[in-house]
XYZ file of C-alpha atoms in Angstrom:
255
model
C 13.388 -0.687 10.907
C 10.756 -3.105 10.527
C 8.341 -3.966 13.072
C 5.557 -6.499 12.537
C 2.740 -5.783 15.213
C 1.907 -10.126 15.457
C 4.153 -12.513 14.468
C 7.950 -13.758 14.583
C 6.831 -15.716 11.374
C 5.456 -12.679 9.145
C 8.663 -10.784 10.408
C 10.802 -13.423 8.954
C 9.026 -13.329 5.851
C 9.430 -10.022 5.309
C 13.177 -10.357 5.880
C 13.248 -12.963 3.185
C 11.327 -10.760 0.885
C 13.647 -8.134 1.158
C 16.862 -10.531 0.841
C 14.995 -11.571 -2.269
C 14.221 -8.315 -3.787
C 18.006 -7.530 -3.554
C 19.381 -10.875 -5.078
C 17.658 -10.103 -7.861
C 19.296 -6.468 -7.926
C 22.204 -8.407 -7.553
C 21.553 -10.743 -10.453
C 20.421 -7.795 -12.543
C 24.203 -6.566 -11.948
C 22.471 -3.021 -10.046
C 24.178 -4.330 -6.493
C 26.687 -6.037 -5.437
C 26.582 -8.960 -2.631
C 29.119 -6.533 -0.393
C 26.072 -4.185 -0.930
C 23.540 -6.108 -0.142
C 25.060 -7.795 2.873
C 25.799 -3.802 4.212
C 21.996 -3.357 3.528
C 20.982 -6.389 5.708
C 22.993 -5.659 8.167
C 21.069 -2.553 8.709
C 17.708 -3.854 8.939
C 16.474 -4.716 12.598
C 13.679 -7.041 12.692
C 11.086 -7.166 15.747
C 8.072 -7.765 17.097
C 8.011 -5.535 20.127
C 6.834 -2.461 19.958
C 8.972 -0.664 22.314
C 11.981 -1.320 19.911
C 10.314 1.936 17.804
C 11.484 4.302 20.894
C 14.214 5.715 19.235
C 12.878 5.939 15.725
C 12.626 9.207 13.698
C 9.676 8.358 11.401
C 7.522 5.316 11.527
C 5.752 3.910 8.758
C 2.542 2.055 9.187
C 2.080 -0.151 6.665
C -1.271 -2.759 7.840
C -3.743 -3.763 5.744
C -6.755 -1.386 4.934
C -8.273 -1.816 7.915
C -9.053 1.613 9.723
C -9.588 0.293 13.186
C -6.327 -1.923 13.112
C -4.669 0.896 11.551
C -5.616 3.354 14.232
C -4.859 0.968 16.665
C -1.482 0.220 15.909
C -1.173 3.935 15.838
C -2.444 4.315 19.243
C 0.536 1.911 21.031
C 2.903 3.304 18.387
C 2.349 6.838 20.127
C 2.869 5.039 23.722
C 6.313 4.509 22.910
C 8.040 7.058 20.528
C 9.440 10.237 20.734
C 7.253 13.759 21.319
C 9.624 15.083 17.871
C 9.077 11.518 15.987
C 7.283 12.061 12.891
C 4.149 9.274 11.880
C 3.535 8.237 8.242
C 0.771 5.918 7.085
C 1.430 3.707 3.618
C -2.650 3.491 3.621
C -3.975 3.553 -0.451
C -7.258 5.045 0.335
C -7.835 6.141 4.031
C -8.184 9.202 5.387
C -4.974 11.104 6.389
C -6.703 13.593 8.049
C -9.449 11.267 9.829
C -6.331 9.462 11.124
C -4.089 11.980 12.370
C -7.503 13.893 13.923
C -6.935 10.006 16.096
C -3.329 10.698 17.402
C -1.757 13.044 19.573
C 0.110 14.290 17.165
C -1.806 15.038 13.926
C 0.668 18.134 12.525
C 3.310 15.232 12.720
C 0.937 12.631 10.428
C 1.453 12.386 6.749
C 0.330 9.846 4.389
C 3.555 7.866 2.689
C 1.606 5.666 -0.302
C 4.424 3.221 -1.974
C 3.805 1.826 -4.876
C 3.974 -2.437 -5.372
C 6.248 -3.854 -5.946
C 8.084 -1.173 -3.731
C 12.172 -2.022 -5.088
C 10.830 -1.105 -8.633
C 8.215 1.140 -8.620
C 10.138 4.923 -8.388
C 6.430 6.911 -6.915
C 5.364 7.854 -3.455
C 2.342 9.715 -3.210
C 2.420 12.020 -0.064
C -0.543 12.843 1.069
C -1.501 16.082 3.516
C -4.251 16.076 5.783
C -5.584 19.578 6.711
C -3.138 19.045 10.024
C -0.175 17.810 8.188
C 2.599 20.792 8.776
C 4.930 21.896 6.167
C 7.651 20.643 8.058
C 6.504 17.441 8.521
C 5.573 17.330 4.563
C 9.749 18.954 4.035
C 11.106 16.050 6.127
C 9.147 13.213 4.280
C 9.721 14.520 0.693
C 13.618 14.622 1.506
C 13.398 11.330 2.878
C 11.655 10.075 -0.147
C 13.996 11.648 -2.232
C 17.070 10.095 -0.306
C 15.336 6.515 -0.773
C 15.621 7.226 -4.862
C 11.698 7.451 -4.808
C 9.764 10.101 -6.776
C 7.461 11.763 -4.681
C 4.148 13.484 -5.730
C 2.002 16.129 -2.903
C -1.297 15.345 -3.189
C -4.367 16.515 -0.669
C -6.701 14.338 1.219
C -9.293 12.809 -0.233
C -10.341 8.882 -1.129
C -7.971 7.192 -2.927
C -5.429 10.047 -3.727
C -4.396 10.420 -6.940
C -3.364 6.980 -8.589
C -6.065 4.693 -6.966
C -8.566 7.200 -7.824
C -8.065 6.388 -11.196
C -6.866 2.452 -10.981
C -8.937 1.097 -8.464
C -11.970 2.008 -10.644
C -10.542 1.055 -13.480
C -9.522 -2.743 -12.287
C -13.434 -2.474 -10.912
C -14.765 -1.747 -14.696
C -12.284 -4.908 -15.620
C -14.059 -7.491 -13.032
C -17.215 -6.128 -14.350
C -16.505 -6.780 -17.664
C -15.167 -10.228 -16.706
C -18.545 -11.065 -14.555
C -20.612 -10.372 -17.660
C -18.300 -12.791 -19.756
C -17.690 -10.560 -22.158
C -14.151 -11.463 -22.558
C -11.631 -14.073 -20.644
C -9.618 -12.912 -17.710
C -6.716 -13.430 -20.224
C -8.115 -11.448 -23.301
C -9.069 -8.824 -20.852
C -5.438 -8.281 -19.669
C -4.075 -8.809 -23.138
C -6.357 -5.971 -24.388
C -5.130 -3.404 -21.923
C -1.453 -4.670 -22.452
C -1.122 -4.856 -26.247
C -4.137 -1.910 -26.596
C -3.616 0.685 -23.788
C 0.198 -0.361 -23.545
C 0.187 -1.408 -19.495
C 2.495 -3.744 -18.217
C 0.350 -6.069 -16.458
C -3.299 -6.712 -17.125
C -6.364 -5.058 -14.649
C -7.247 -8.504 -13.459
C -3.870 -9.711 -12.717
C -2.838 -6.515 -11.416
C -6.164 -7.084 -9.116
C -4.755 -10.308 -7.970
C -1.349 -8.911 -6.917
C -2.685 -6.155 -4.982
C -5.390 -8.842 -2.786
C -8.619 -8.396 -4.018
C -9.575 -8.064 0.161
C -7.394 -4.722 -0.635
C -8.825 -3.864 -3.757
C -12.657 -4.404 -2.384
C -11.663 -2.050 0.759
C -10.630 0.359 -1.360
C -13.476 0.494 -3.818
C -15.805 0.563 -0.140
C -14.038 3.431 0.958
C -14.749 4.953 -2.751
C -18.218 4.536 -2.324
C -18.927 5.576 0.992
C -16.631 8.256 0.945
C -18.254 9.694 -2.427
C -21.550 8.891 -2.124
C -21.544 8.375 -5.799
C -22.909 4.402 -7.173
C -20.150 4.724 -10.066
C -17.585 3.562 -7.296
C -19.685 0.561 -6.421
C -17.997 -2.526 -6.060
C -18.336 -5.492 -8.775
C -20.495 -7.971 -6.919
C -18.253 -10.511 -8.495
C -15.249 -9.159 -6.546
C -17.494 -8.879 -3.220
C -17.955 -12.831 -3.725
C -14.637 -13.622 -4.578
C -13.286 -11.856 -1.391
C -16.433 -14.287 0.454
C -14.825 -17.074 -0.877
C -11.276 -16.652 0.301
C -10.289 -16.440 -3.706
C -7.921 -13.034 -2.882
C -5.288 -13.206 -5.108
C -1.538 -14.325 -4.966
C -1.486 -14.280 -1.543
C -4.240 -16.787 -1.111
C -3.425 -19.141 -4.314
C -6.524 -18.209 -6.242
C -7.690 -15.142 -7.709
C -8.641 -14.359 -10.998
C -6.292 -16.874 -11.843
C -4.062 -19.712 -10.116
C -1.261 -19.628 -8.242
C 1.087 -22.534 -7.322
């Protein structure tokens, strides 16, 4: 189920996403359009909350924003089941500061996909101290069902994978800020030299760099540490409305 806490618009573009995602499976020969009609078909878009009554898990997937996170949370619990089981997709949050906020925090479990989510195979789950094992046996198998890869890893900022990353695409912009290489050259080097599919910076534009500098904030405050600090250069960009695909403009253009 997919429920999109604002708009009828932003559901609809999710639908098309996902309709998108699976032509291209389709093209690639990996689905058929029987198979991806059967898929739609099983996808119930909505806006209202209440629709999430009957639902077994719920995934919370808004942007990294803890107080609109916990929020959402908060109605979420108004209307679900006492049994239902609560997952946040958050890439740097918290688990256990967020399931401390519900009623339910044994039932809370962070559920981290991976962009873009049809290719990449990992989910990071991550416990907070409240997380129960059952709660952790029920999301694994669920991963598992979904083809995913899942990895357990405990509480702390940024996990496992954007512990390393995040700091890493951080280095990049600071490298790129003190024009020691073009935003190209940069993501050629770690392509051709470190073998990576995509380039830091352009990997920083498809996350959002609003994502990437909440993440790196979260770093810093959570670690106390000034080797987590964010580049200024990706503080201004953010200023500037320059976030990325999403917005047009990044660390390089869009159309």
């Amino acid at each position: 189920m997919i429920c999109e806490h604002s708009h009828d618009a932003a559901v609809q573009r999710g639908i098309a996403t996902v309709s998108g995602s699976l032509d291209r499976l389709i093209k690639k020969e990996k689905m058929t359009a029987e198979q991806k009609g059967a898929a739609m078909a099983r996808i119930k878009a909505t806006t209202q909350m209440a629709d999430l009554k009957d639902a077994d898990l719920v995934i919370e997937a808004a942007t990294e924003n803890e107080g609109l996170k916990l929020k959402i949370l908060k109605e979420v619990e108004t209307v679900i089941r006492p049994d239902t089981l609560i997952a946040s997709n958050t890439s740097s949050i918290s688990i256990t500061q967020m399931a401390a906020a519900t009623a339910r925090p044994a039932q809370f479990i962070g559920m981290h996909f991976f962009n873009p989510v049809p290719m990449m195979a990992l989910v990071e789950l991550i416990r907070g101290l409240q997380t129960s094992d059952d709660t952790h046996a029920k999301v694994e198998a669920l991963s598992k069902a979904l083809g995913k890869t899942p990895i357990t890893v405990k509480n702390n900022p940024g996990f496992v994978v954007n512990r390393i990353l995040c700091p890493m695409i951080n280095e990049a912009i600071f490298v790129y800020a003190e024009g020691l290489a073009s935003a190209e050259d940069i993501d050629n080097g770690m392509k051709l030299g470190c073998n990576h599919p995509i380039g830091p910076l352009a990997l920083a534009d498809m996350i959002g760099l609003d994502t990437m500098l909440a993440v790196m904030q979260v770093f810093y405050e959570g670690f106390n540490d000034p080797k987590y600090r964010p580049a200024p250069l990706l503080k201004e960009m953010v200023a500037a409305g320059y976030l990325g695909r999403k917005s047009g403009r990044g660390f390089y253009t869009y159309v």
